[in-house]
Coordinates of N, CA and C in Angstrom, one line a residue:
M12 N -92.7 25.4 4.9 CA -93.4 25.5 6.2 C -94.0 26.9 6.2
S13 N -95.1 27.1 6.8 CA -95.8 28.3 6.8 C -96.0 28.9 8.2
L14 N -96.0 30.3 8.2 CA -96.3 31.1 9.4 C -97.4 32.1 8.9
V15 N -98.6 31.9 9.3 CA -99.7 32.8 9.0 C -100.0 33.7 10.1
I16 N -99.8 35.0 9.9 CA -100.1 36.0 10.9 C -101.4 36.7 10.6
G17 N -102.4 36.3 11.4 CA -103.7 37.0 11.2 C -103.9 38.0 12.3
F18 N -104.5 39.2 11.9 CA -104.7 40.2 12.8 C -106.0 41.0 12.8
G19 N -107.0 40.3 12.2 CA -108.3 40.9 12.2 C -108.5 41.9 11.1
P20 N -109.8 42.3 10.9 CA -110.0 43.2 9.7 C -109.2 44.5 9.8
G21 N -109.1 45.2 10.9 CA -108.3 46.4 11.0 C -108.6 47.4 10.0
P22 N -107.8 48.5 9.9 CA -108.0 49.5 8.9 C -107.9 49.0 7.5
E23 N -108.7 49.5 6.6 CA -108.7 49.0 5.2 C -107.4 49.6 4.6
P24 N -106.7 48.8 3.8 CA -105.5 49.4 3.1 C -105.9 50.4 2.1
D25 N -105.0 51.4 1.9 CA -105.3 52.3 0.8 C -104.9 51.7 -0.5
G26 N -105.6 52.2 -1.6 CA -105.2 51.8 -2.9 C -105.8 50.4 -3.3
P27 N -105.4 49.9 -4.4 CA -106.0 48.7 -5.0 C -105.7 47.5 -4.1
R28 N -106.6 46.4 -4.2 CA -106.5 45.3 -3.4 C -106.4 44.0 -4.2
D29 N -105.7 44.1 -5.4 CA -105.6 43.0 -6.3 C -104.2 42.4 -6.4
G30 N -103.4 42.6 -5.3 CA -102.1 42.1 -5.2 C -101.0 43.1 -5.8
T31 N -101.5 44.3 -6.1 CA -100.5 45.3 -6.6 C -99.8 45.9 -5.4
R32 N -98.9 46.9 -5.7 CA -97.9 47.3 -4.7 C -98.5 47.8 -3.4
D33 N -99.6 48.5 -3.4 CA -100.1 49.0 -2.1 C -101.2 48.1 -1.5
G34 N -101.5 47.0 -2.1 CA -102.6 46.2 -1.6 C -102.0 44.8 -1.1
P35 N -102.9 44.0 -0.6 CA -102.4 42.7 -0.2 C -101.7 41.9 -1.3
R36 N -100.7 41.2 -1.0 CA -99.9 40.4 -1.9 C -100.3 39.0 -1.8
D37 N -99.6 38.1 -2.5 CA -99.9 36.7 -2.4 C -99.9 36.1 -1.0
G38 N -99.1 36.8 -0.1 CA -99.0 36.4 1.2 C -100.2 36.7 2.1
T39 N -101.1 37.5 1.6 CA -102.3 37.8 2.4 C -103.3 36.7 2.4
R40 N -104.0 36.6 3.5 CA -105.0 35.5 3.6 C -106.3 36.1 4.0
D41 N -107.4 35.5 3.5 CA -108.7 35.8 4.0 C -109.1 34.6 4.9
G42 N -109.8 34.8 6.0 CA -110.1 33.7 6.9 C -111.3 34.2 7.8
A43 N -111.6 33.3 8.7 CA -112.7 33.6 9.7 C -112.2 34.6 10.7
R44 N -113.2 35.4 11.2 CA -112.9 36.3 12.3 C -112.3 35.5 13.5
S45 N -112.9 34.3 13.7 CA -112.3 33.5 14.8 C -111.2 32.6 14.2
G46 N -110.9 32.8 13.0 CA -109.7 32.1 12.4 C -110.1 30.9 11.6
P47 N -109.2 30.4 10.8 CA -109.5 29.2 10.0 C -109.5 28.0 10.8
T48 N -110.4 27.0 10.4 CA -110.4 25.7 11.0 C -110.3 24.7 9.9
G49 N -109.8 23.5 10.2 CA -109.8 22.5 9.2 C -108.8 21.4 9.5
G50 N -108.6 20.5 8.6 CA -107.7 19.4 8.9 C -107.6 18.4 7.7
H51 N -107.1 17.2 8.0 CA -107.1 16.1 7.1 C -108.4 15.4 7.1
G52 N -109.1 15.4 6.0 CA -110.3 14.5 5.8 C -111.3 14.7 6.9
G53 N -111.6 16.0 7.3 CA -112.6 16.2 8.3 C -112.0 16.3 9.7
E54 N -110.7 16.1 9.9 CA -110.1 16.2 11.2 C -110.3 17.6 11.7
H55 N -110.8 17.8 13.0 CA -111.1 19.1 13.5 C -109.8 19.8 14.1
I56 N -109.6 21.0 13.6 CA -108.6 21.9 14.2 C -109.2 23.1 14.8
R57 N -108.8 23.4 16.0 CA -109.5 24.5 16.8 C -109.3 25.8 16.0
A58 N -110.3 26.7 16.2 CA -110.3 28.0 15.5 C -109.1 28.8 16.0
T59 N -108.5 29.5 15.1 CA -107.3 30.3 15.4 C -107.2 31.4 14.5
T60 N -106.6 32.5 14.9 CA -106.4 33.6 14.0 C -105.0 33.5 13.3
S61 N -104.0 33.1 14.0 CA -102.7 32.9 13.4 C -102.3 31.4 13.6
L62 N -101.4 30.9 12.7 CA -101.0 29.5 12.8 C -99.6 29.4 12.3
A63 N -98.9 28.3 12.8 CA -97.6 27.9 12.3 C -97.7 26.4 11.9
T64 N -97.1 26.0 10.8 CA -97.2 24.6 10.4 C -95.9 24.0 10.1
G65 N -95.7 22.7 10.3 CA -94.6 22.0 9.9 C -94.8 21.5 8.5
L66 N -93.9 20.7 7.9 CA -94.1 20.1 6.6 C -95.3 19.1 6.8
H67 N -96.1 19.0 5.7 CA -97.2 18.1 5.8 C -97.1 17.0 4.7
T68 N -97.5 15.8 5.0 CA -97.5 14.7 4.1 C -98.8 14.6 3.4
R69 N -99.8 15.3 3.8 CA -101.1 15.3 3.2 C -101.7 16.7 3.1
A70 N -102.5 17.0 2.2 CA -103.1 18.3 2.0 C -104.0 18.6 3.2
R71 N -104.0 19.8 3.6 CA -104.8 20.3 4.7 C -105.7 21.4 4.2
H72 N -107.0 21.3 4.6 CA -108.0 22.2 4.1 C -108.5 23.1 5.3
F73 N -108.6 24.4 5.0 CA -109.1 25.3 6.0 C -110.3 26.0 5.5
A74 N -111.3 26.1 6.4 CA -112.6 26.8 6.1 C -112.5 28.2 6.7
R75 N -113.4 29.1 6.2 CA -113.4 30.4 6.8 C -114.8 31.0 6.7
Q76 N -115.0 32.0 7.6 CA -116.3 32.7 7.6 C -115.9 34.2 7.8
G77 N -116.4 35.1 7.1 CA -116.1 36.5 7.3 C -114.8 36.9 6.7
A78 N -114.1 37.9 7.2 CA -112.9 38.4 6.7 C -111.8 38.5 7.8
L79 N -110.6 38.3 7.4 CA -109.4 38.4 8.3 C -108.2 38.8 7.5
H80 N -107.6 39.9 7.8 CA -106.4 40.3 7.2 C -105.2 39.5 7.8
G81 N -104.2 39.3 6.9 CA -103.1 38.5 7.4 C -102.0 38.5 6.4
V82 N -100.9 37.9 6.9 CA -99.7 37.8 6.0 C -99.2 36.3 6.2
E83 N -98.8 35.7 5.1 CA -98.3 34.3 5.2 C -96.8 34.4 4.8
I84 N -96.0 33.8 5.7 CA -94.5 33.7 5.4 C -94.2 32.3 5.2
T85 N -93.5 32.0 4.1 CA -93.1 30.6 3.8 C -91.6 30.5 4.3
L86 N -91.3 29.6 5.2 CA -90.0 29.4 5.7 C -89.4 28.1 5.2
A87 N -88.1 28.1 4.9 CA -87.4 26.9 4.6 C -87.3 26.1 5.9
P88 N -87.4 24.8 5.9 CA -87.4 24.0 7.1 C -86.2 24.3 8.0
W89 N -85.0 24.5 7.4 CA -83.8 24.7 8.3 C -83.9 26.1 8.9
V90 N -84.6 27.0 8.3 CA -84.7 28.3 9.0 C -85.7 28.2 10.1
A91 N -86.8 27.5 9.9 CA -87.8 27.3 11.0 C -87.2 26.5 12.1
H92 N -86.3 25.6 11.8 CA -85.6 24.8 12.8 C -84.8 25.7 13.8
Q93 N -84.2 26.8 13.2 CA -83.4 27.7 14.0 C -84.2 28.7 14.8
I94 N -85.3 29.2 14.2 CA -86.1 30.3 14.9 C -87.2 29.8 15.8
F95 N -87.8 28.6 15.5 CA -88.9 28.1 16.3 C -88.3 27.3 17.5
D96 N -89.0 27.5 18.6 CA -88.6 26.8 19.8 C -89.3 25.5 19.9
A97 N -89.0 24.6 18.9 CA -89.7 23.3 18.8 C -88.9 22.4 17.9
S98 N -89.1 21.1 18.1 CA -88.5 20.2 17.2 C -89.3 20.1 15.9
M99 N -88.6 20.0 14.7 CA -89.3 20.0 13.5 C -90.2 18.7 13.3
S100 N -89.7 17.6 14.0 CA -90.4 16.3 13.9 C -91.8 16.5 14.7
E101 N -91.8 17.3 15.7 CA -93.0 17.5 16.5 C -94.0 18.4 15.7
L102 N -93.5 19.2 14.8 CA -94.4 20.1 14.0 C -94.9 19.5 12.7
A103 N -94.3 18.3 12.3 CA -94.7 17.7 11.1 C -96.2 17.3 11.2
D104 N -96.9 17.6 10.1 CA -98.3 17.3 10.0 C -99.1 17.9 11.1
T105 N -98.7 19.0 11.7 CA -99.5 19.7 12.7 C -99.6 21.1 12.5
V106 N -100.6 21.7 13.2 CA -100.8 23.2 13.1 C -100.8 23.7 14.6
V107 N -100.0 24.7 14.9 CA -99.8 25.2 16.2 C -100.0 26.7 16.3
D108 N -100.3 27.2 17.5 CA -100.3 28.6 17.7 C -98.9 29.2 17.6
P109 N -98.6 30.2 16.8 CA -97.2 30.7 16.7 C -96.6 31.1 18.1
V110 N -97.5 31.5 19.0 CA -97.0 31.9 20.4 C -96.2 30.7 21.0
D111 N -96.6 29.5 20.6 CA -96.0 28.3 21.2 C -94.6 28.1 20.7
V112 N -94.3 28.6 19.5 CA -92.9 28.4 18.9 C -92.1 29.7 18.8
L113 N -92.8 30.9 19.0 CA -92.1 32.1 18.9 C -92.1 33.0 20.1
G114 N -92.9 32.5 21.1 CA -93.0 33.2 22.4 C -94.1 34.3 22.4
P115 N -94.4 34.8 23.6 CA -95.5 35.8 23.8 C -95.3 37.1 23.0
G116 N -94.1 37.4 22.5 CA -93.9 38.6 21.8 C -94.6 38.6 20.4
F117 N -95.0 37.4 20.0 CA -95.7 37.3 18.7 C -97.1 38.1 18.8
R118 N -97.7 38.1 20.0 CA -99.0 38.8 20.2 C -98.8 40.3 19.9
E119 N -97.6 40.8 20.4 CA -97.3 42.2 20.2 C -97.3 42.5 18.7
L120 N -96.7 41.6 17.9 CA -96.6 41.8 16.5 C -98.0 41.9 15.8
T121 N -98.9 41.0 16.2 CA -100.3 41.0 15.6 C -101.0 42.3 16.0
E122 N -100.8 42.8 17.2 CA -101.4 44.0 17.6 C -100.9 45.2 16.9
A123 N -99.6 45.2 16.6 CA -99.0 46.3 15.9 C -99.5 46.2 14.4
L124 N -99.6 45.0 13.8 CA -100.1 44.9 12.5 C -101.5 45.5 12.3
Q125 N -102.4 45.2 13.3 CA -103.7 45.6 13.2 C -103.8 47.1 13.4
A126 N -102.9 47.7 14.1 CA -102.9 49.2 14.3 C -102.2 49.9 13.2
A127 N -101.5 49.3 12.4 CA -100.7 49.9 11.3 C -101.7 50.6 10.3
P128 N -101.4 51.7 9.7 CA -102.3 52.5 8.9 C -102.4 51.9 7.5
D129 N -101.4 51.1 7.0 CA -101.5 50.6 5.6 C -100.6 49.4 5.4
W130 N -100.6 48.8 4.2 CA -99.9 47.6 4.0 C -98.4 47.8 4.0
P131 N -97.9 48.9 3.4 CA -96.4 49.1 3.5 C -95.9 49.2 4.9
A132 N -96.7 49.8 5.8 CA -96.3 49.8 7.2 C -96.3 48.4 7.8
R133 N -97.3 47.6 7.4 CA -97.4 46.2 7.9 C -96.2 45.4 7.5
F134 N -95.9 45.5 6.2 CA -94.8 44.7 5.6 C -93.5 45.1 6.3
A135 N -93.3 46.4 6.7 CA -92.1 46.8 7.4 C -92.1 46.2 8.8
L136 N -93.2 46.1 9.4 CA -93.2 45.4 10.7 C -92.9 44.0 10.6
V137 N -93.4 43.3 9.6 CA -93.0 41.9 9.4 C -91.5 41.7 9.1
D138 N -91.0 42.6 8.3 CA -89.6 42.5 8.0 C -88.7 42.7 9.2
S139 N -89.1 43.6 10.1 CA -88.4 43.9 11.3 C -88.5 42.6 12.2
A140 N -89.6 42.0 12.3 CA -89.8 40.8 13.1 C -88.9 39.7 12.6
L141 N -88.8 39.5 11.3 CA -88.0 38.5 10.7 C -86.5 38.7 11.1
V142 N -86.1 40.0 11.0 CA -84.7 40.3 11.4 C -84.5 40.0 12.8
R143 N -85.4 40.3 13.7 CA -85.3 40.1 15.1 C -85.3 38.6 15.4
W144 N -86.1 37.8 14.8 CA -86.2 36.4 15.0 C -84.9 35.7 14.5
T145 N -84.4 36.2 13.4 CA -83.1 35.6 12.8 C -81.9 35.9 13.8
R146 N -81.9 37.1 14.3 CA -80.8 37.5 15.2 C -80.8 36.7 16.5
S147 N -82.0 36.3 16.9 CA -82.1 35.5 18.2 C -82.2 34.0 17.9
A148 N -81.9 33.6 16.6 CA -82.0 32.2 16.3 C -81.0 31.3 17.0
H149 N -81.4 30.1 17.1 CA -80.5 29.1 17.8 C -79.4 28.7 16.8
L150 N -78.3 29.4 16.9 CA -77.2 29.2 15.9 C -76.6 27.8 16.0
G151 N -76.7 27.2 17.2 CA -76.2 25.8 17.3 C -77.1 24.8 16.5
R152 N -78.2 25.2 16.0 CA -79.1 24.3 15.3 C -79.0 24.5 13.8
S153 N -78.0 25.2 13.3 CA -77.8 25.4 11.9 C -77.5 24.0 11.3
P154 N -78.0 23.8 10.1 CA -77.8 22.5 9.4 C -76.4 22.3 8.8
A155 N -75.9 21.1 8.8 CA -74.6 20.9 8.2 C -74.7 21.1 6.7
G156 N -73.6 21.4 6.1 CA -73.6 21.7 4.7 C -74.0 20.4 3.9
E157 N -73.6 19.2 4.4 CA -74.0 18.0 3.7 C -75.5 17.8 3.7
L158 N -76.1 18.2 4.8 CA -77.6 18.1 4.9 C -78.3 19.0 3.9
L159 N -77.8 20.2 3.7 CA -78.4 21.1 2.8 C -78.2 20.6 1.3
G160 N -77.0 20.0 1.2 CA -76.7 19.4 -0.1 C -77.6 18.3 -0.5
A161 N -77.9 17.5 0.5 CA -78.9 16.4 0.3 C -80.3 16.9 0.0
W162 N -80.7 17.9 0.7 CA -82.0 18.6 0.3 C -82.0 19.0 -1.1
D163 N -80.9 19.7 -1.5 CA -80.8 20.2 -2.9 C -80.9 19.0 -3.9
L164 N -80.2 17.9 -3.6 CA -80.2 16.8 -4.5 C -81.6 16.2 -4.6
L165 N -82.3 16.2 -3.5 CA -83.6 15.6 -3.5 C -84.6 16.5 -4.3
V166 N -84.4 17.8 -4.2 CA -85.3 18.7 -5.0 C -84.9 18.7 -6.5
R167 N -83.6 18.7 -6.8 CA -83.2 18.7 -8.2 C -83.6 17.4 -8.9
S168 N -83.7 16.3 -8.1 CA -84.1 15.0 -8.8 C -85.6 14.9 -8.9
A169 N -86.3 15.9 -8.4 CA -87.8 15.9 -8.3 C -88.3 14.7 -7.5
G170 N -87.5 14.4 -6.5 CA -88.0 13.3 -5.6 C -87.7 11.9 -6.1
T171 N -86.9 11.7 -7.2 CA -86.7 10.4 -7.7 C -85.4 9.7 -7.3
I172 N -84.5 10.5 -6.6 CA -83.3 9.9 -6.1 C -83.6 8.9 -5.0
T173 N -82.9 7.8 -4.9 CA -83.1 6.9 -3.8 C -82.4 7.4 -2.5
V174 N -82.9 6.9 -1.4 CA -82.3 7.3 -0.1 C -80.9 6.7 0.0
R175 N -80.7 5.6 -0.6 CA -79.3 5.0 -0.6 C -78.4 5.9 -1.4
D176 N -78.7 6.4 -2.6 CA -77.8 7.3 -3.3 C -77.7 8.7 -2.6
L177 N -78.7 9.1 -1.9 CA -78.7 10.4 -1.2 C -77.7 10.3 0.0
A178 N -77.8 9.2 0.7 CA -76.9 8.9 1.8 C -75.4 8.8 1.3
A179 N -75.2 8.1 0.2 CA -73.9 8.0 -0.4 C -73.3 9.3 -0.7
A180 N -74.1 10.3 -1.2 CA -73.6 11.6 -1.6 C -73.1 12.4 -0.4
T181 N -73.7 12.1 0.8 CA -73.3 12.8 2.0 C -72.2 12.1 2.8
G182 N -72.0 10.8 2.5 CA -71.0 10.1 3.2 C -71.5 9.5 4.5
W183 N -72.8 9.7 4.8 CA -73.4 9.2 6.0 C -74.2 7.9 5.8
S184 N -74.5 7.2 6.8 CA -75.3 6.0 6.7 C -76.8 6.5 6.5
Q185 N -77.6 5.6 5.9 CA -79.0 5.9 5.7 C -79.7 6.3 6.9
R186 N -79.4 5.5 8.0 CA -80.1 5.8 9.3 C -79.8 7.2 9.8
H187 N -78.5 7.5 9.7 CA -78.0 8.9 10.2 C -78.7 10.0 9.4
L188 N -78.7 9.8 8.1 CA -79.4 10.8 7.2 C -80.9 10.9 7.5
E189 N -81.5 9.8 7.7 CA -83.0 9.9 8.0 C -83.2 10.6 9.4
N190 N -82.4 10.3 10.4 CA -82.5 10.9 11.7 C -82.3 12.4 11.6
L191 N -81.3 12.9 10.8 CA -81.1 14.3 10.6 C -82.2 15.0 9.9
F192 N -82.7 14.4 8.8 CA -83.8 14.9 8.1 C -85.0 15.1 9.0
R193 N -85.3 14.1 9.8 CA -86.5 14.1 10.7 C -86.3 15.2 11.8
E194 N -85.1 15.3 12.3 CA -84.8 16.3 13.3 C -84.9 17.8 12.8
Q195 N -84.2 18.0 11.7 CA -84.1 19.4 11.2 C -85.1 19.8 10.1
F196 N -85.7 18.8 9.4 CA -86.7 19.1 8.4 C -88.1 18.7 8.8
G197 N -88.2 17.7 9.7 CA -89.5 17.2 10.2 C -89.9 15.9 9.5
L198 N -89.4 15.6 8.4 CA -89.8 14.4 7.7 C -88.5 13.6 7.2
T199 N -88.7 12.3 6.9 CA -87.6 11.5 6.4 C -87.4 11.9 4.9
P200 N -86.3 11.5 4.3 CA -86.1 11.8 2.9 C -87.1 11.1 2.0
K201 N -87.5 9.9 2.4 CA -88.5 9.1 1.6 C -89.9 9.9 1.6
R202 N -90.3 10.4 2.7 CA -91.6 11.1 2.8 C -91.5 12.4 2.1
L203 N -90.4 13.1 2.2 CA -90.2 14.3 1.4 C -90.2 14.1 -0.1
A204 N -89.6 13.0 -0.5 CA -89.5 12.6 -1.9 C -90.9 12.5 -2.5
R205 N -91.8 11.8 -1.7 CA -93.2 11.7 -2.1 C -93.9 13.0 -2.4
I206 N -93.7 14.0 -1.5 CA -94.3 15.3 -1.7 C -93.7 16.0 -2.9
I207 N -92.4 16.0 -3.0 CA -91.7 16.7 -4.1 C -92.2 16.1 -5.5
R208 N -92.3 14.8 -5.5 CA -92.7 14.1 -6.8 C -94.1 14.5 -7.1
L209 N -95.0 14.5 -6.1 CA -96.4 14.8 -6.4 C -96.5 16.3 -6.8
R210 N -95.8 17.2 -6.2 CA -95.9 18.6 -6.6 C -95.5 18.8 -8.0
R211 N -94.5 18.0 -8.5 CA -94.1 18.1 -9.9 C -95.3 17.6 -10.8
A212 N -95.8 16.5 -10.4 CA -96.9 15.9 -11.1 C -98.1 16.9 -11.2
L213 N -98.4 17.5 -10.1 CA -99.5 18.5 -10.1 C -99.2 19.6 -11.1
R214 N -98.0 20.1 -11.1 CA -97.7 21.2 -12.0 C -97.9 20.8 -13.5
L215 N -97.5 19.6 -13.8 CA -97.6 19.1 -15.1 C -99.1 18.9 -15.5
L216 N -99.9 18.3 -14.6 CA -101.3 18.1 -14.9 C -102.0 19.4 -15.1
I217 N -101.7 20.4 -14.3 CA -102.4 21.7 -14.4 C -102.1 22.4 -15.7
T218 N -100.9 22.1 -16.2 CA -100.6 22.7 -17.5 C -101.0 21.9 -18.7
G219 N -101.8 20.8 -18.5 CA -102.3 20.1 -19.6 C -101.6 18.8 -20.0
T220 N -100.5 18.4 -19.3 CA -99.8 17.2 -19.6 C -100.7 16.0 -19.4
T221 N -100.7 15.0 -20.2 CA -101.6 13.9 -20.1 C -101.2 13.1 -18.8
P222 N -102.2 12.4 -18.2 CA -101.8 11.6 -17.0 C -100.7 10.6 -17.3
A223 N -100.8 9.9 -18.4 CA -99.8 8.9 -18.7 C -98.4 9.5 -18.8
D224 N -98.3 10.7 -19.5 CA -97.0 11.3 -19.7 C -96.5 11.9 -18.3
T225 N -97.4 12.3 -17.5 CA -97.1 12.9 -16.2 C -96.5 11.7 -15.3
A226 N -97.2 10.6 -15.4 CA -96.8 9.4 -14.6 C -95.3 9.0 -15.0
Y227 N -95.1 9.0 -16.3 CA -93.8 8.6 -16.8 C -92.7 9.6 -16.4
A228 N -93.0 10.9 -16.5 CA -92.0 12.0 -16.3 C -91.7 12.0 -14.8
C229 N -92.6 11.7 -13.9 CA -92.4 11.8 -12.5 C -92.0 10.5 -11.8
G230 N -91.8 9.5 -12.6 CA -91.2 8.2 -12.0 C -92.2 7.3 -11.4
F231 N -93.5 7.5 -11.7 CA -94.6 6.5 -11.3 C -94.6 5.3 -12.2
S232 N -94.9 4.2 -11.7 CA -94.9 3.0 -12.5 C -95.9 3.0 -13.6
D233 N -97.1 3.7 -13.4 CA -98.1 3.8 -14.4 C -99.1 4.9 -13.9
Q234 N -100.2 5.1 -14.7 CA -101.2 6.1 -14.4 C -101.9 5.7 -13.1
A235 N -102.2 4.5 -12.9 CA -102.9 4.1 -11.7 C -102.1 4.3 -10.5
H236 N -100.8 4.1 -10.6 CA -99.9 4.5 -9.4 C -100.0 6.0 -9.1
L237 N -99.9 6.8 -10.2 CA -100.0 8.2 -10.0 C -101.4 8.6 -9.3
T238 N -102.5 8.0 -9.8 CA -103.8 8.3 -9.2 C -103.9 7.9 -7.7
N239 N -103.3 6.7 -7.4 CA -103.4 6.2 -6.0 C -102.5 7.1 -5.1
E240 N -101.4 7.5 -5.6 CA -100.5 8.4 -4.7 C -101.1 9.7 -4.6
F241 N -101.7 10.3 -5.6 CA -102.3 11.6 -5.6 C -103.5 11.6 -4.6
T242 N -104.3 10.5 -4.6 CA -105.5 10.4 -3.7 C -105.0 10.3 -2.3
A243 N -103.9 9.5 -2.1 CA -103.4 9.3 -0.7 C -102.9 10.6 -0.1
L244 N -102.3 11.5 -0.9 CA -101.7 12.7 -0.3 C -102.6 13.9 -0.4
V245 N -103.5 14.0 -1.4 CA -104.3 15.1 -1.6 C -105.7 14.9 -1.0
G246 N -106.2 13.6 -1.0 CA -107.5 13.4 -0.4 C -108.6 13.2 -1.5
M247 N -108.2 13.3 -2.7 CA -109.2 13.1 -3.8 C -108.4 12.7 -5.1
P248 N -109.0 12.0 -6.0 CA -108.3 11.7 -7.3 C -108.0 12.9 -8.1
P249 N -107.0 12.8 -9.0 CA -106.5 14.0 -9.7 C -107.6 14.6 -10.6
R250 N -108.4 13.8 -11.2 CA -109.4 14.4 -12.1 C -110.4 15.3 -11.3
R251 N -110.8 14.8 -10.1 CA -111.7 15.5 -9.3 C -111.1 16.8 -8.8
F252 N -109.8 16.7 -8.4 CA -109.1 17.9 -7.9 C -109.0 18.9 -9.0
L253 N -108.7 18.5 -10.2 CA -108.5 19.5 -11.3 C -109.9 20.1 -11.7
A254 N -110.9 19.3 -11.6 CA -112.3 19.8 -11.9 C -112.7 20.9 -10.9
A255 N -112.4 20.5 -9.6 CA -112.8 21.5 -8.5 C -112.0 22.7 -8.6
R256 N -110.7 22.6 -9.1 CA -109.9 23.8 -9.2 C -110.2 24.6 -10.4
G257 N -111.0 24.0 -11.3 CA -111.4 24.8 -12.5 C -110.3 24.9 -13.5
T258 N -109.4 23.9 -13.5 CA -108.3 23.9 -14.4 C -108.7 23.8 -15.9
K259 N -108.2 24.7 -16.7 CA -108.6 24.6 -18.1 C -107.8 23.5 -18.8
G260 N -108.4 23.0 -19.9 CA -107.7 21.9 -20.6 C -107.6 20.7 -19.8
L261 N -108.7 20.4 -19.0 CA -108.7 19.2 -18.1 C -108.5 17.9 -18.9
P262 N -107.4 17.2 -18.6 CA -107.2 15.9 -19.3 C -108.4 15.0 -19.3
S263 N -108.6 14.3 -20.4 CA -109.7 13.4 -20.5 C -109.3 12.0 -20.7
H264 N -108.0 11.7 -20.3 CA -107.4 10.4 -20.5 C -107.3 9.6 -19.2
W265 N -108.1 9.9 -18.2 CA -108.0 9.2 -17.0 C -108.6 7.8 -17.1
V266 N -107.8 6.8 -16.7 CA -108.3 5.4 -16.6 C -108.9 5.2 -15.3
A267 N -108.4 5.9 -14.2 CA -108.9 5.8 -12.9 C -108.9 7.2 -12.3
G268 N -109.9 7.4 -11.4 CA -109.9 8.7 -10.7 C -110.5 9.8 -11.5

């Protein structure tokens, strides 16, 4: 889950800007002065400077114009469940204004970030905000240990474990497990498993693993199954995605896509 804090061009940071110590890191974003817009397959999302997102079952594309300084924070779903004033199921597949889930104090943070003289000062402000949000978290919304264990099993299996086996590991019924996943993570175990399995497939394809070997390693029935699932979640076939990404060693073994 992502929290993108955009705060306008502001003062230029001192030093290099290639991700080194004094410049923007991987968490920094470029975007439009009016903020990024985008969505699933052309779906319109209103322009915004900052945004918070739940877990997504499909890729979301954002367009930009001009420049925008910002910081992106990746949150574990159970952390977002505690600090956001919203249900994770309501945030799934959506993009919202962070003010809606963190309160009006979020605007003060963006103003302070824009006024800060350099990136170390900005990162210090973000760290302080994270500590403040954590201290004021809804402690009653902490996930049960069994739920975190189920998440871990799902990730370690690369999305191949069945919901039945996952429920058995927790001692809960499948329905109870699905309800808890939806409430605290935003998605059911089955939908999360699709994302996790696809992410593994993407990593393998990017590193040059053949489509057939990737399909087998990730538990797809065949290459066509992998292509269909990739297209459904990403919005384009794997070969087109890899070509657009400029991936070296592009596999030439595609039967479809």
